[in-house]
XYZ file of C-alpha atoms in Angstrom:
262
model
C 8.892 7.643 4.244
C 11.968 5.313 4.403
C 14.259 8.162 2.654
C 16.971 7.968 6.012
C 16.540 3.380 5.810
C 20.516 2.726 6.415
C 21.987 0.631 4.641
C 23.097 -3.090 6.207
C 25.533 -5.689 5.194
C 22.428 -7.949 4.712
C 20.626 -5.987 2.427
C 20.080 -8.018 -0.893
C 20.666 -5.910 -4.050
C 19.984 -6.755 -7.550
C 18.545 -4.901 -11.228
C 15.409 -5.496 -13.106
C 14.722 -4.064 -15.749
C 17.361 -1.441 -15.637
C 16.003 -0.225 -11.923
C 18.407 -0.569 -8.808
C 16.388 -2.575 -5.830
C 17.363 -2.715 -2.526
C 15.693 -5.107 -0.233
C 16.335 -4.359 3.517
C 15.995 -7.172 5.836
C 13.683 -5.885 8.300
C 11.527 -6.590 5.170
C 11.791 -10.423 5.069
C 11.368 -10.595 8.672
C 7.994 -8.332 9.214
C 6.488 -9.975 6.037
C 7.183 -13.298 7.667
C 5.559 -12.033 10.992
C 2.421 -10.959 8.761
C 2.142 -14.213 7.615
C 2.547 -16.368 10.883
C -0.567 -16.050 12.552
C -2.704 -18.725 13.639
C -1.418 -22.006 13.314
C 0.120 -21.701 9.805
C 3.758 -23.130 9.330
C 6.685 -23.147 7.927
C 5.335 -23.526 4.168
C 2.555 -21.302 4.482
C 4.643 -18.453 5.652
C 7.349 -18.929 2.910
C 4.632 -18.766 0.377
C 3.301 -15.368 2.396
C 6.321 -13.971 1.827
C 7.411 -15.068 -1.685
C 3.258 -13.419 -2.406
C 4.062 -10.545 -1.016
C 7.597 -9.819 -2.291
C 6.720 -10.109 -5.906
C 3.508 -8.223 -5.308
C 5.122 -5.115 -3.734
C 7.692 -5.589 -6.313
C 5.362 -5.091 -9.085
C 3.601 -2.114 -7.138
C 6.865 -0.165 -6.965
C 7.449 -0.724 -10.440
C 4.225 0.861 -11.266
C 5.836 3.925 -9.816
C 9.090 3.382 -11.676
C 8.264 2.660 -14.777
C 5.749 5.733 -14.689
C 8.352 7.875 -13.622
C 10.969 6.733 -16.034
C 8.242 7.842 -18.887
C 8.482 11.373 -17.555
C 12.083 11.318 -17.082
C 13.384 10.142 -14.029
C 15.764 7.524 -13.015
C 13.817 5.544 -10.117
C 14.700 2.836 -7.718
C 13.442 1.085 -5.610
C 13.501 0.077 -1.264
C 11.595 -2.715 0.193
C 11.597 -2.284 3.898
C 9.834 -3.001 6.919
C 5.962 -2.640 5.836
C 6.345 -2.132 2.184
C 8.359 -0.263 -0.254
C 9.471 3.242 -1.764
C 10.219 3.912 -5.093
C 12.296 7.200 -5.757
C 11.764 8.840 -8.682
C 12.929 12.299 -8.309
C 12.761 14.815 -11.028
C 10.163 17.838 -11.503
C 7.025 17.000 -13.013
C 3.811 18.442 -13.094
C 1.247 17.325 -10.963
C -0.848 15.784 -13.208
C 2.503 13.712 -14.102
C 3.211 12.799 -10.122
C -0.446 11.901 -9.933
C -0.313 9.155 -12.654
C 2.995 7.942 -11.171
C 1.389 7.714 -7.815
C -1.522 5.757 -8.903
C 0.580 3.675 -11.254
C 1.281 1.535 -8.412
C -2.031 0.495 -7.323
C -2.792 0.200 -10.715
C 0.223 -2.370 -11.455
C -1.297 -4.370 -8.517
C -4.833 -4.538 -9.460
C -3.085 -5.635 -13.253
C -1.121 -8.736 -11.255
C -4.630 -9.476 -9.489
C -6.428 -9.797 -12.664
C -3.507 -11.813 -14.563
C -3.535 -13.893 -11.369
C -7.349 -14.826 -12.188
C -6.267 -15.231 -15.916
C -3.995 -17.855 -14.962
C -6.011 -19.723 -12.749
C -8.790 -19.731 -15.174
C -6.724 -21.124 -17.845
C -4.508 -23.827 -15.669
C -7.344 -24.655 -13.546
C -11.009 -23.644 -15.379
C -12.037 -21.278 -13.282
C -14.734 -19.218 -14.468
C -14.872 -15.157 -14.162
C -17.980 -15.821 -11.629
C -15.879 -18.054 -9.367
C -12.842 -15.809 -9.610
C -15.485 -13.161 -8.468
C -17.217 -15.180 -5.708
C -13.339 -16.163 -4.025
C -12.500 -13.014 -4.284
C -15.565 -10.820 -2.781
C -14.711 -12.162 0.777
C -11.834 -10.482 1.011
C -13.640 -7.545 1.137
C -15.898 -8.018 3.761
C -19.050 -8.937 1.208
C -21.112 -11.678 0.425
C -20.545 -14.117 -2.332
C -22.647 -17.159 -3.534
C -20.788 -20.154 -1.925
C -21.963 -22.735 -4.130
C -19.778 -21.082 -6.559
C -16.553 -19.944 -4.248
C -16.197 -23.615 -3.053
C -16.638 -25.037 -6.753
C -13.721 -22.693 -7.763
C -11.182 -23.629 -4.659
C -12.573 -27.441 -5.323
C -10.807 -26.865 -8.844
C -7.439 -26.146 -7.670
C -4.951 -29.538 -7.345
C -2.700 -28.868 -5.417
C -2.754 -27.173 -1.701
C 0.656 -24.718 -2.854
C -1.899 -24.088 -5.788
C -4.375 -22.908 -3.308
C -1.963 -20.608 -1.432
C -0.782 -19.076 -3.616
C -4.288 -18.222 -5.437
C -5.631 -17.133 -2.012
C -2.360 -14.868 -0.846
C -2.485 -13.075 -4.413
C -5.741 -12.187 -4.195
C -5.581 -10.976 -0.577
C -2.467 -8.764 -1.438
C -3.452 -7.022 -4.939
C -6.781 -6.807 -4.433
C -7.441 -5.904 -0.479
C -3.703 -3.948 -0.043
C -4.205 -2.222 -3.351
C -7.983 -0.894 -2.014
C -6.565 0.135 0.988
C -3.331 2.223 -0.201
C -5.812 4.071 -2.427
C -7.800 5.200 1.205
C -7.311 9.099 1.443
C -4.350 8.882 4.040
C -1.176 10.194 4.117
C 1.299 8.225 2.637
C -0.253 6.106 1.067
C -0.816 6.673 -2.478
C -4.575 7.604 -2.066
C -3.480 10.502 0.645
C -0.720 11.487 -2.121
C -2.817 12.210 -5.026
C -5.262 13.563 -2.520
C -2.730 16.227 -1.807
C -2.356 16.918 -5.291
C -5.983 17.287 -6.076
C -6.902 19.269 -3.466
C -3.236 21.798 -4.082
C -4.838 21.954 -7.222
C -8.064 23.645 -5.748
C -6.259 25.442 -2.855
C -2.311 25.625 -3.129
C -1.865 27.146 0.211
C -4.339 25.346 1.945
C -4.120 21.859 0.254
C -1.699 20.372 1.984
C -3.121 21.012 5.658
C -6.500 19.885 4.093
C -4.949 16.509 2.799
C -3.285 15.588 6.089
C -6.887 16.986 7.670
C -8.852 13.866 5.617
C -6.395 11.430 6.416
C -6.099 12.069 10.417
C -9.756 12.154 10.287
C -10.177 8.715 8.078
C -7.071 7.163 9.433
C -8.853 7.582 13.025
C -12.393 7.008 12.243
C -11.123 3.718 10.372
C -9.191 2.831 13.468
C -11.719 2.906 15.434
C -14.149 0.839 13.976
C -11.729 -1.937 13.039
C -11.000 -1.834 16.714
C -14.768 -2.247 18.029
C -15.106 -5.165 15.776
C -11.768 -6.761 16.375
C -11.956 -7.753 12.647
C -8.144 -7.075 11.460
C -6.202 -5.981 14.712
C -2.969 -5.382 12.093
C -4.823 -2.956 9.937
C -6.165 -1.441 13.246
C -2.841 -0.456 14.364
C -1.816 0.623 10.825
C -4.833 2.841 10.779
C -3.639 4.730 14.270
C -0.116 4.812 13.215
C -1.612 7.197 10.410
C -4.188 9.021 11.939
C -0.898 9.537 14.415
C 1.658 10.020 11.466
C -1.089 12.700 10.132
C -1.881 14.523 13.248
C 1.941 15.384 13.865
C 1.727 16.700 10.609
C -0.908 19.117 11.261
C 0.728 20.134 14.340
C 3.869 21.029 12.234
C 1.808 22.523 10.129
C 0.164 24.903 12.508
C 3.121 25.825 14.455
C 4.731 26.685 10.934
C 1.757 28.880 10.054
C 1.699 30.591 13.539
C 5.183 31.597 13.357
C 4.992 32.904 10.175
C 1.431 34.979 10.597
C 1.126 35.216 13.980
C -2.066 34.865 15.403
C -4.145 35.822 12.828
C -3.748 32.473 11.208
C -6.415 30.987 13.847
C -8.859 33.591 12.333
C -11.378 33.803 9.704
């Protein structure tokens, strides 16, 4: 997705753990929009950001340390909206699946060590780390217990920081395993389904993820509930349906009409 980023003179590079990481600007500065609506200032938004650059950190290196098992030599991009990890290499597809899903997976690991911390710095209980965190997905929670566990926390950077690392590896890692294409869900969706129809699985994949890209768009947009992930959603259902227009204009040049038949 970011394959052709350029690099800039402002680009911040550094190693961990043996992997290469380049972190483009455009990455600070769209991170720091995310984080400056409403009324929050200066403080809140460098915590957003410091939240969300360790947390796509650790999602990419779900990918690379995945990949490096089967061989590859990975690194790493943080740009713009999130990040890419290359890994390269061939691998069979049960292999690319596991490094695709390694990511989410490395995310929803830093969400629950985030709860194990809190619960042994602060006391907070499994059923409060539940109840804080059930919000962020739209559902109900007992409140008696969500404001007991947010009482517990001394400090307001302690709060923050509890609250932003919840939101990101627990609500971003949900929605990058959606079935849309290219996010890791609409990856290993590809895979699956090449797996049941290798000629046909592609077009299928991108078919699911114009169709839940759109469809999600939509009703995010009738409830004005999250007008950011609206506009993510229609960049994908548009990313996806350019897709299936290559796709189609591929297939008709190559079969001629009798690809539109039965």
């Amino acid at each position: 997705m970011f394959s052709d980023v350029a690099e800039t003179r402002y680009d911040l590079h550094f190693k961990l753990l043996g992997v290469p990481i380049r972190v483009h600007p455009w990455f600070w500065v769209i991170s720091a929009l995310l984080g400056s609506s409403g009324d929050a200032g200066l403080t809140v938004i460098l915590f957003w950001v410091g939240c969300v650059f360790v947390s796509i950190l650790v999602h990419e290196f779900g990918h690379a340390l995945m990949g490096r098992r089967y061989g590859s030599n990975p690194s790493i991009l943080l740009y713009s909206f999130g990040g890419l990890c290359y890994t390269g290499g061939e691998r069979t597809p049960w292999q690319r699946l596991a490094v695709l899903l390694a990511g989410p997976g490395a995310g929803f690991l830093l969400y629950f060590a985030t709860m194990a911390v809190y619960g042994l710095l602060f006391g907070i209980t499994p059923a409060e780390n539940l109840a804080m965190s059930l919000p962020f997905l739209g559902l109900d929670s007992d409140p008696a217990l969500r404001f007991s566990g947010f009482g517990k926390m001394t400090s307001e950077p302690a709060f923050l920081i509890y609250v932003m690392m919840v939101q990101i590896n627990l609500y971003w890692s949900l929605v990058n395993l959606l079935p849309i294409w290219p996010l890791d869900g609409g990856q290993s969706a590809q895979v699956l389904l090449c797996q049941v129809n290798r000629r046909e699985g592609v077009r299928w994949g991108h078919l699911i993820a114009f169709l839940t890209a759109g469809a999600l768009a939509i009703v995010l947009g009738l409830r004005k509930q999250d007008m950011f992930l609206t506009l993510f959603m229609a960049y994908f259902a548009f990313v996806n349906y350019q897709a299936l227009q290559s796709l189609h204009q591929a297939a008709r040049h190559d079969q001629g009409d009798s690809w539109w038949r039965p």
